[in-house]
Amino acid sequence: MTEPKSSHIYTVSHLTREIKTILEDRFSFVWITGEISNYAAPASGHSYFSLKDANAVVNCVMFKNQKRSLKFALENGLNIFGLARLTLYEPRGNYQLIFEHVEPEGAGALQKAFEQLKKKLGDEGLFDAVHKQVLPYLPDKISVITSGTGAAVRDIIHIAQRRFPNCCLQIVPVAVQGDPALNEIVCAIEAVNQQRSSDVIILARGGGALEDLAAFNSEIVARAIFASNIPVVTGIGHETDSTIADFAADVRAPTPSAAAELVLPEKKQLVRLITDLHFSLSTAITQKLAYFHQKVDDLHSRLKSPVQVVATAKQTVETHFLRMQHALDRQIFHGTEKLSWISQTLLGAAPQLQPRTRQVADLYNHLAITMKTCIFENKHQVRQAATTLTALDPTAVLKRGYSIARTLPDKKVILDADAVAVQDRVEIILSKGRIQTRVEKKIHGKDNI
Amino acid sequence: MAKTTFETALKQLEGIVKEMESGALPLEQALKKYETGIEKVQYCMQILDSTEKKITQLTRGLDGSLGETPFDNE
């Protein structure tokens, strides 16, 4: 074996990169058709799957951004065709298709027809919002145009009865696929309009392939829906299906069940709503009445009868009277108190008369006694004196023969002979009578007799 | 038609309740509104309960005339 030249030895990366370049140059964009298998959609939002046919398989991916424009869900077993870039994922050495655009296989022509019809009718204004009729709030009777045997009719009946147990449904069985479907659906819509006993129409069909929905993508059905005087609600296929009928309908529901839910309000909720309103009404009137009651009561209590006015006035007068009386009483009390205080003070200051009176009385008594004694003594003295006097009485002396000589006219008692001169007149007082004489001679000396 | 009157009655009822809850009504009007409201309540409840449960099938006779027959749900 010869040694390979080093220039011919590829590294894995190098080889892979070269293959990648070749692949991506040769198949930059390819249209490809096949069946989906090993479908996986992790949380990233990207879709990973394999595309296979009878003999081969290729890894595929469709990124979240591209998936946004999908009008259907990718799933195992689904035949698709689409536009993809071929690329090589170096870390794994895998080549894979990155899809830019995917359509269900066979839909291409139909899709094109669909878009054309949609544009045509749209341009005519069949889908305009102004033509949309308002659904009745609570329909009396609902006409259901659908297959008489499919799951759709059972779902609708079930939902309707659950939401509004005594609802009135009219089933109009029609073929929903195949050629007769178109005509039957149109006739059914017309018949319901002719009968005019329903106030809303549900046009429904269970899910199916795009080909199966052909009747609902037809122009005559769209026109019949548009012409209906009774509002039409469509519930066709799965949520992802959009048909021309949906665009023409007054309201589009994603599924037959949803259509039934849309058309019929829930009776329980209505009953609750009305019960609540009833309650609110009662509460409101009760509150109102209570308010006015209170108001009347309040005003009544504030309305004064004359009796009350008089009573109040009386009370006021009485109060004032009492206050006046109290004030007066208080003043008198204070006055009395003051007076008594002053008088007590005065009494305290007054001289003590009693002992003085007694002293006076004592002195008086003493005086009286002293006086009496004095008088008595004097009387006694007088009596003694009188006795003495009597003893000394000159008359008595005279009676015993003595006489009293007195000068005349001086009437001086002559006790000494020298007191008189000869010839002087002398009066001699005798015991009885008096003699007037003249001095004839005087004898001097001490001896008289 | 009953459907319109149900909705109308319900709207009137809601209006009456709103008006009464605003509290601006004089008593006489409030009482009158209350009476009307109660009538609406009774009317609405009657409508809700009156409809007879019925599932029919629309048929067309040979002469083209329309008829209704009971629908066999099963």
Coordinates of C-alpha atoms in Angstrom, one line a residue:
Chain A
M1 CA 0.0 0.0 0.0
T2 CA 1.3 3.4 -0.8
E3 CA 1.2 6.2 1.7
P4 CA -1.5 8.6 0.8
K5 CA -0.2 12.1 0.2
S6 CA -1.0 14.4 3.0
S7 CA -2.7 16.8 0.6
H8 CA -5.3 14.1 -0.1
I9 CA -6.2 13.5 3.5
Y10 CA -9.3 15.3 4.5
T11 CA -10.2 16.2 8.0
V12 CA -13.8 15.4 8.9
S13 CA -14.7 19.1 9.0
H14 CA -13.0 19.8 5.8
L15 CA -14.8 17.0 4.0
T16 CA -18.1 17.9 5.5
R17 CA -17.7 21.5 4.6
E18 CA -16.9 20.6 1.0
I19 CA -19.9 18.3 0.8
K20 CA -22.0 21.1 2.3
T21 CA -20.8 23.5 -0.3
I22 CA -21.5 21.1 -3.1
L23 CA -24.9 20.2 -1.8
E24 CA -25.9 23.8 -1.1
D25 CA -24.7 25.0 -4.5
R26 CA -26.4 22.2 -6.4
F27 CA -29.7 22.2 -4.5
S28 CA -30.0 25.8 -3.2
F29 CA -33.8 25.6 -3.4
V30 CA -35.9 22.5 -4.2
W31 CA -39.6 21.8 -4.6
I32 CA -40.2 18.4 -3.0
T33 CA -43.1 16.2 -2.2
G34 CA -43.5 13.4 0.4
E35 CA -45.2 12.1 3.5
I36 CA -44.6 13.5 7.0
S37 CA -43.4 11.0 9.6
N38 CA -41.6 11.2 13.0
Y39 CA -43.2 14.6 13.5
A40 CA -42.0 16.5 16.6
A41 CA -42.7 20.0 17.8
P42 CA -40.6 20.9 20.9
A43 CA -41.2 23.9 23.0
S44 CA -38.8 26.0 20.8
G45 CA -41.8 26.2 18.3
H46 CA -39.8 24.7 15.5
S47 CA -41.0 21.5 13.8
Y48 CA -38.8 18.6 13.1
F49 CA -39.9 15.7 10.9
S50 CA -39.0 13.3 8.2
L51 CA -40.3 13.3 4.7
K52 CA -40.5 10.0 3.1
D53 CA -41.8 8.1 0.1
A54 CA -41.8 4.4 -0.6
N55 CA -38.0 4.1 -0.9
A56 CA -36.3 7.0 0.9
V57 CA -36.4 9.4 3.8
V58 CA -34.9 12.8 4.4
N59 CA -34.7 14.9 7.6
C60 CA -36.6 18.1 7.6
V61 CA -37.1 21.2 9.7
M62 CA -39.5 24.1 9.6
F63 CA -38.7 27.0 11.8
K64 CA -41.2 28.9 13.8
N65 CA -41.1 32.0 11.6
Q66 CA -42.0 30.1 8.5
K67 CA -44.6 28.1 10.3
R68 CA -46.6 31.3 11.0
S69 CA -47.9 31.4 7.4
L70 CA -49.1 27.8 7.5
K71 CA -52.9 27.4 7.0
F72 CA -52.9 23.8 8.3
A73 CA -51.2 21.7 10.9
L74 CA -48.3 19.5 10.1
E75 CA -48.9 16.0 11.2
N76 CA -47.7 12.4 10.6
G77 CA -49.1 10.8 7.5
L78 CA -49.8 14.1 5.8
N79 CA -48.7 14.3 2.2
I80 CA -47.1 17.7 1.5
F81 CA -45.2 19.5 -1.1
G82 CA -43.2 22.6 -0.5
L83 CA -40.2 24.7 -1.1
A84 CA -37.0 23.9 0.9
R85 CA -33.3 24.7 1.1
L86 CA -31.0 21.7 1.3
T87 CA -28.4 22.1 3.9
L88 CA -25.9 20.1 5.8
Y89 CA -25.8 20.1 9.6
E90 CA -22.1 19.8 10.2
P91 CA -22.1 18.7 13.9
R92 CA -24.1 15.6 12.9
G93 CA -23.1 15.1 9.4
N94 CA -26.7 15.1 8.5
Y95 CA -28.2 16.8 5.5
Q96 CA -31.6 18.2 6.0
L97 CA -34.3 20.2 4.3
I98 CA -35.2 23.5 5.7
F99 CA -38.8 24.3 4.6
E100 CA -39.7 27.8 3.6
H101 CA -43.2 27.0 2.5
V102 CA -45.4 23.9 2.8
E103 CA -48.8 23.1 1.3
P104 CA -50.9 19.9 1.5
E105 CA -50.2 17.9 -1.6
G106 CA -52.9 18.2 -4.3
A107 CA -54.0 21.5 -2.8
G108 CA -52.1 23.5 -5.2
A109 CA -54.8 23.7 -7.9
L110 CA -57.7 23.9 -5.4
Q111 CA -55.8 26.5 -3.4
K112 CA -55.4 28.6 -6.5
A113 CA -59.0 28.3 -7.4
F114 CA -59.9 29.1 -3.8
E115 CA -57.8 32.2 -3.8
Q116 CA -59.2 33.3 -7.1
L117 CA -62.8 32.8 -6.0
K118 CA -62.1 34.5 -2.7
K119 CA -60.7 37.5 -4.5
K120 CA -63.6 37.7 -6.9
L121 CA -66.3 37.5 -4.3
G122 CA -64.3 39.8 -2.0
D123 CA -64.1 42.3 -4.7
E124 CA -67.9 42.1 -5.2
G125 CA -68.3 42.9 -1.6
L126 CA -69.8 39.7 -0.4
F127 CA -67.5 39.6 2.6
D128 CA -67.9 43.2 3.6
A129 CA -68.7 43.9 7.2
V130 CA -71.6 46.1 6.3
H131 CA -73.6 43.1 5.0
K132 CA -73.0 41.0 8.2
Q133 CA -76.3 40.4 10.0
V134 CA -76.5 40.6 13.8
L135 CA -77.3 37.2 15.4
P136 CA -80.4 37.1 17.6
Y137 CA -79.6 37.4 21.3
L138 CA -81.8 34.4 22.1
P139 CA -83.0 32.5 19.0
D140 CA -86.4 31.0 19.1
K141 CA -85.5 28.3 16.6
I142 CA -82.3 27.3 15.0
S143 CA -82.0 25.7 11.6
V144 CA -79.0 23.4 11.4
I145 CA -77.9 22.6 7.8
T146 CA -75.5 19.7 7.9
S147 CA -75.2 16.0 7.4
G148 CA -78.0 14.2 9.1
T149 CA -75.7 11.5 10.3
G150 CA -72.3 13.0 10.9
A151 CA -70.6 13.9 14.2
A152 CA -71.3 17.5 13.5
V153 CA -75.1 17.3 14.0
R154 CA -74.7 15.2 17.1
D155 CA -72.2 17.8 18.5
I156 CA -74.5 20.6 17.7
I157 CA -77.5 19.0 19.3
H158 CA -75.5 18.0 22.3
I159 CA -74.1 21.5 22.8
A160 CA -77.3 23.2 22.2
Q161 CA -79.2 21.1 24.7
R162 CA -76.5 21.5 27.3
R163 CA -76.5 25.3 26.9
F164 CA -80.2 25.7 26.6
P165 CA -82.1 22.6 27.5
N166 CA -85.4 23.7 26.1
C167 CA -84.1 25.1 22.8
C168 CA -85.8 24.5 19.5
L169 CA -83.7 23.0 16.7
Q170 CA -84.6 22.3 13.2
I171 CA -82.3 19.9 11.4
V172 CA -82.0 20.3 7.6
P173 CA -80.1 17.2 6.5
V174 CA -77.9 17.7 3.4
A175 CA -75.0 16.0 1.7
V176 CA -71.9 17.8 2.7
Q177 CA -69.5 16.4 0.2
G178 CA -69.6 15.3 -3.4
D179 CA -71.4 16.9 -6.3
P180 CA -75.0 16.8 -4.8
A181 CA -73.8 18.8 -1.8
L182 CA -73.7 22.1 -3.6
N183 CA -77.2 22.0 -4.7
E184 CA -78.6 20.5 -1.5
I185 CA -77.0 23.2 0.6
V186 CA -78.2 26.0 -1.5
C187 CA -81.8 24.5 -1.5
A188 CA -81.7 24.1 2.2
I189 CA -80.7 27.7 2.8
E190 CA -83.5 28.8 0.5
A191 CA -86.0 26.5 2.1
V192 CA -85.3 27.8 5.6
N193 CA -85.6 31.3 4.3
Q194 CA -88.9 30.4 2.6
Q195 CA -90.3 28.9 5.8
R196 CA -89.1 31.8 7.9
S197 CA -89.7 30.0 11.2
S198 CA -86.1 30.0 12.3
D199 CA -84.1 33.1 13.2
V200 CA -80.6 31.8 12.7
I201 CA -79.0 29.2 10.5
I202 CA -76.0 27.0 11.4
L203 CA -74.1 25.7 8.3
A204 CA -71.8 23.0 9.6
R205 CA -69.5 20.2 8.5
G206 CA -67.0 18.1 10.3
G207 CA -63.3 18.3 9.5
G208 CA -61.9 16.8 6.3
A209 CA -59.4 17.2 3.5
L210 CA -59.5 20.4 1.4
E211 CA -61.2 18.4 -1.4
D212 CA -64.0 17.3 1.0
L213 CA -64.7 20.9 1.7
A214 CA -65.3 21.7 -1.9
A215 CA -69.0 22.5 -1.5
F216 CA -68.2 25.1 1.1
N217 CA -65.7 26.7 -1.2
S218 CA -68.2 27.0 -4.0
E219 CA -69.5 30.2 -5.4
I220 CA -73.2 29.2 -5.4
V221 CA -73.1 28.3 -1.7
A222 CA -71.4 31.5 -0.9
R223 CA -74.0 33.5 -2.8
A224 CA -76.8 31.5 -1.1
I225 CA -75.3 32.4 2.3
F226 CA -75.0 36.0 1.2
A227 CA -78.6 36.1 0.0
S228 CA -80.1 34.6 3.1
N229 CA -82.3 37.0 5.1
I230 CA -81.7 34.8 8.1
P231 CA -78.2 35.2 9.7
V232 CA -75.9 32.3 8.8
V233 CA -73.2 31.0 11.2
T234 CA -70.7 28.6 9.7
G235 CA -68.9 25.9 11.7
I236 CA -66.9 24.1 9.0
G237 CA -64.1 21.6 9.6
H238 CA -61.3 22.2 12.0
E239 CA -60.1 25.5 13.4
T240 CA -57.4 25.8 10.8
D241 CA -59.8 25.4 7.9
S242 CA -61.0 28.5 6.2
T243 CA -63.7 28.2 3.5
I244 CA -65.4 30.7 1.2
A245 CA -68.6 29.9 3.0
D246 CA -66.9 31.1 6.2
F247 CA -66.0 34.4 4.6
A248 CA -69.6 34.9 3.3
A249 CA -71.2 33.9 6.5
D250 CA -72.5 36.5 9.0
V251 CA -70.4 34.9 11.7
R252 CA -67.7 32.3 11.4
A253 CA -67.2 29.7 14.1
P254 CA -64.2 27.5 14.0
T255 CA -66.1 24.2 14.5
P256 CA -69.7 22.9 14.5
S257 CA -69.7 22.8 18.3
A258 CA -68.4 26.3 18.5
A259 CA -71.1 27.4 16.1
A260 CA -73.7 26.0 18.5
E261 CA -72.1 27.8 21.4
L262 CA -72.0 31.0 19.5
V263 CA -75.6 30.9 18.5
L264 CA -77.1 29.8 21.8
P265 CA -76.5 31.7 25.0
E266 CA -76.2 29.6 28.1
K267 CA -79.5 29.4 29.8
K268 CA -77.9 29.0 33.2
Q269 CA -76.0 32.3 32.7
L270 CA -79.1 34.1 31.5
V271 CA -81.1 32.9 34.4
R272 CA -78.3 34.0 36.7
L273 CA -78.0 37.3 35.0
I274 CA -81.7 37.9 35.4
T275 CA -81.7 36.6 39.0
D276 CA -78.8 39.0 39.7
L277 CA -80.7 41.9 38.0
H278 CA -83.8 41.0 40.0
F279 CA -81.7 41.0 43.2
S280 CA -80.1 44.3 42.2
L281 CA -83.5 45.7 41.5
S282 CA -84.9 44.6 44.8
T283 CA -81.9 45.9 46.6
A284 CA -82.1 49.2 44.9
I285 CA -85.8 49.7 45.7
T286 CA -85.3 48.5 49.3
Q287 CA -82.5 50.9 49.7
K288 CA -84.5 53.7 48.2
L289 CA -87.5 53.0 50.4
A290 CA -85.2 52.7 53.5
Y291 CA -83.7 56.0 52.5
F292 CA -87.0 57.8 52.2
H293 CA -88.3 56.1 55.3
Q294 CA -85.3 57.4 57.2
K295 CA -85.7 60.8 55.6
V296 CA -89.4 61.0 56.5
D297 CA -88.6 59.8 60.0
D298 CA -85.9 62.4 60.3
L299 CA -88.1 65.2 59.0
H300 CA -90.9 64.0 61.3
S301 CA -88.6 64.2 64.3
R302 CA -87.5 67.6 63.3
L303 CA -91.1 68.8 62.7
K304 CA -92.1 70.5 66.0
S305 CA -95.8 70.6 67.1
P306 CA -96.9 73.7 69.0
V307 CA -97.3 71.6 72.1
Q308 CA -93.6 70.8 71.9
V309 CA -92.7 74.4 71.2
V310 CA -94.7 75.5 74.2
A311 CA -93.3 72.7 76.3
T312 CA -89.8 73.7 75.2
A313 CA -90.5 77.3 76.0
K314 CA -92.0 76.4 79.3
Q315 CA -89.0 74.4 80.1
T316 CA -86.7 77.2 79.1
V317 CA -88.7 79.6 81.3
E318 CA -88.6 77.1 84.2
T319 CA -84.9 76.6 83.7
H320 CA -84.3 80.4 83.8
F321 CA -86.6 80.8 86.8
L322 CA -84.7 78.1 88.6
R323 CA -81.5 79.6 87.7
M324 CA -82.7 83.0 88.8
Q325 CA -83.9 81.6 92.1
H326 CA -80.7 79.8 92.7
A327 CA -78.8 82.9 91.9
L328 CA -80.9 84.9 94.3
D329 CA -80.7 82.2 97.0
R330 CA -77.0 82.1 96.6
Q331 CA -76.8 85.8 96.9
I332 CA -78.9 85.9 100.0
F333 CA -76.9 83.1 101.4
H334 CA -73.7 84.9 100.7
G335 CA -75.2 88.1 102.1
T336 CA -76.3 86.3 105.3
E337 CA -73.0 84.7 105.6
K338 CA -71.2 88.0 105.2
L339 CA -73.5 89.7 107.6
S340 CA -73.1 86.9 110.1
W341 CA -69.4 87.1 109.7
I342 CA -69.3 90.9 110.1
S343 CA -71.6 90.7 113.1
Q344 CA -69.4 88.1 114.6
T345 CA -66.4 90.2 114.0
L346 CA -68.3 93.2 115.5
L347 CA -69.3 91.1 118.5
G348 CA -65.8 90.1 118.9
A349 CA -64.7 93.7 118.9
A350 CA -67.5 94.9 121.3
P351 CA -66.4 95.8 124.9
Q352 CA -67.4 93.4 127.7
L353 CA -70.3 95.2 129.2
Q354 CA -71.4 92.7 131.8
P355 CA -68.4 92.8 134.1
R356 CA -68.6 96.6 134.0
T357 CA -72.3 96.6 134.7
R358 CA -71.6 94.4 137.7
Q359 CA -68.8 96.7 138.8
V360 CA -71.2 99.6 138.5
A361 CA -73.8 97.8 140.5
D362 CA -71.2 96.9 143.1
L363 CA -69.9 100.4 143.3
Y364 CA -73.5 101.6 143.5
N365 CA -74.2 99.2 146.3
H366 CA -71.0 100.2 148.0
L367 CA -71.8 103.9 147.6
A368 CA -75.3 103.3 149.0
I369 CA -74.0 101.5 152.0
T370 CA -71.3 104.1 152.6
M371 CA -73.8 106.9 152.2
K372 CA -76.1 105.2 154.6
T373 CA -73.3 104.7 157.1
C374 CA -72.2 108.3 156.6
I375 CA -75.7 109.6 157.1
F376 CA -76.2 107.4 160.2
E377 CA -72.9 108.7 161.6
N378 CA -73.7 112.2 160.9
K379 CA -77.2 111.9 162.3
H380 CA -75.5 110.5 165.4
Q381 CA -73.1 113.3 165.6
V382 CA -75.8 115.7 165.0
R383 CA -77.8 114.1 167.8
Q384 CA -74.7 114.3 170.0
A385 CA -74.0 117.8 169.0
A386 CA -77.6 118.6 169.6
T387 CA -77.3 117.2 173.1
T388 CA -74.1 119.1 173.6
L389 CA -75.7 122.1 172.2
T390 CA -78.6 121.7 174.5
A391 CA -76.2 121.5 177.3
L392 CA -74.5 124.6 176.1
D393 CA -77.7 126.4 175.5
P394 CA -77.3 130.1 176.8
T395 CA -80.8 130.1 177.8
A396 CA -80.2 127.4 180.2
V397 CA -77.3 129.4 181.5
L398 CA -79.4 132.4 181.6
K399 CA -82.0 130.5 183.5
R400 CA -79.4 129.7 186.0
G401 CA -78.9 133.4 186.4
Y402 CA -76.2 134.3 184.0
S403 CA -76.6 137.1 181.5
I404 CA -74.9 138.1 178.4
A405 CA -73.7 141.6 177.8
R406 CA -73.2 142.9 174.3
T407 CA -72.1 146.2 172.9
L408 CA -74.4 148.3 171.1
P409 CA -74.9 148.6 168.1
D410 CA -72.2 146.1 167.4
K411 CA -73.8 143.4 169.4
K412 CA -70.4 142.1 170.5
V413 CA -70.4 139.9 173.5
I414 CA -68.4 141.7 176.2
L415 CA -66.0 139.4 177.8
D416 CA -63.5 142.1 179.1
A417 CA -64.2 145.3 180.8
D418 CA -61.7 147.0 178.6
A419 CA -63.8 146.3 175.6
V420 CA -66.1 149.1 176.7
A421 CA -65.8 152.6 177.7
V422 CA -67.9 154.5 180.2
Q423 CA -71.0 155.6 178.9
D424 CA -71.1 153.1 176.2
R425 CA -74.3 151.6 175.6
V426 CA -74.6 148.0 176.6
E427 CA -77.3 145.4 176.1
I428 CA -77.8 142.8 178.8
I429 CA -79.6 139.6 177.8
L430 CA -81.5 138.0 180.6
S431 CA -83.3 134.7 181.0
K432 CA -86.4 136.6 180.2
G433 CA -86.1 139.8 178.2
R434 CA -83.2 142.4 177.8
I435 CA -82.0 145.5 179.4
Q436 CA -80.3 148.4 177.8
T437 CA -78.0 150.5 180.1
R438 CA -75.0 152.6 180.3
V439 CA -71.5 151.9 181.7
E440 CA -71.0 153.7 184.9
K441 CA -67.8 152.4 186.1
K442 CA -65.1 149.9 185.2
I443 CA -63.2 147.7 187.4
H444 CA -60.1 146.4 186.1
G445 CA -58.3 143.2 187.0
K446 CA -58.5 139.7 186.7
D447 CA -60.8 139.2 189.5
N448 CA -64.5 139.8 188.7
I449 CA -66.3 138.5 191.6
Chain B
M1 CA -90.8 38.3 17.9
A2 CA -89.9 37.0 21.2
K3 CA -86.2 37.0 20.5
T4 CA -86.1 40.7 20.1
T5 CA -88.4 41.3 23.0
F6 CA -86.2 39.1 25.2
E7 CA -83.2 41.0 24.3
T8 CA -85.1 44.3 24.5
A9 CA -86.6 43.3 27.9
L10 CA -83.2 42.3 29.2
K11 CA -81.6 45.6 28.0
Q12 CA -84.5 47.5 29.6
L13 CA -84.1 45.6 32.8
E14 CA -80.4 46.3 32.8
G15 CA -81.1 50.0 32.1
I16 CA -83.7 50.1 34.9
V17 CA -81.3 48.5 37.4
K18 CA -78.5 50.9 36.4
E19 CA -80.8 53.9 36.7
M20 CA -82.1 52.8 40.1
E21 CA -78.6 52.1 41.4
S22 CA -77.5 55.5 40.4
G23 CA -80.0 56.7 43.1
A24 CA -81.0 59.8 41.4
L25 CA -84.6 58.8 40.8
P26 CA -87.5 60.3 42.7
L27 CA -89.4 57.7 44.8
E28 CA -92.5 57.6 42.6
Q29 CA -90.4 57.0 39.5
A30 CA -88.2 54.5 41.3
L31 CA -91.3 52.6 42.4
K32 CA -92.7 52.7 38.8
K33 CA -89.3 51.5 37.5
Y34 CA -89.2 48.8 40.0
E35 CA -92.6 47.5 38.9
T36 CA -91.6 47.6 35.3
G37 CA -88.3 45.9 36.2
I38 CA -90.1 43.1 38.0
E39 CA -92.4 42.7 35.0
K40 CA -89.3 42.4 32.8
V41 CA -87.8 39.9 35.1
Q42 CA -90.9 37.8 34.9
Y43 CA -91.2 38.2 31.2
C44 CA -87.5 37.1 30.6
M45 CA -87.9 34.1 32.9
Q46 CA -91.1 33.2 31.2
I47 CA -89.4 33.3 27.8
L48 CA -86.4 31.3 29.1
D49 CA -88.7 28.6 30.4
S50 CA -91.5 28.7 27.8
T51 CA -89.7 27.4 24.7
E52 CA -90.6 23.8 24.3
K53 CA -87.8 21.5 23.7
K54 CA -88.1 20.3 20.1
I55 CA -85.9 18.9 17.5
T56 CA -87.4 18.6 14.1
Q57 CA -86.4 17.9 10.5
L58 CA -87.2 20.1 7.6
T59 CA -88.7 18.1 4.7
R60 CA -89.9 18.9 1.3
G61 CA -92.9 17.1 -0.1
L62 CA -93.2 15.9 -3.7
D63 CA -95.2 18.9 -4.5
G64 CA -92.3 21.1 -3.2
S65 CA -94.2 22.1 0.0
L66 CA -92.2 22.3 3.1
G67 CA -93.0 20.3 6.2
E68 CA -91.4 19.4 9.6
T69 CA -91.2 16.0 11.1
P70 CA -89.6 14.9 14.4
F71 CA -85.9 14.4 14.0
D72 CA -84.5 11.1 15.1
N73 CA -81.5 11.9 17.1
E74 CA -80.3 8.4 17.5

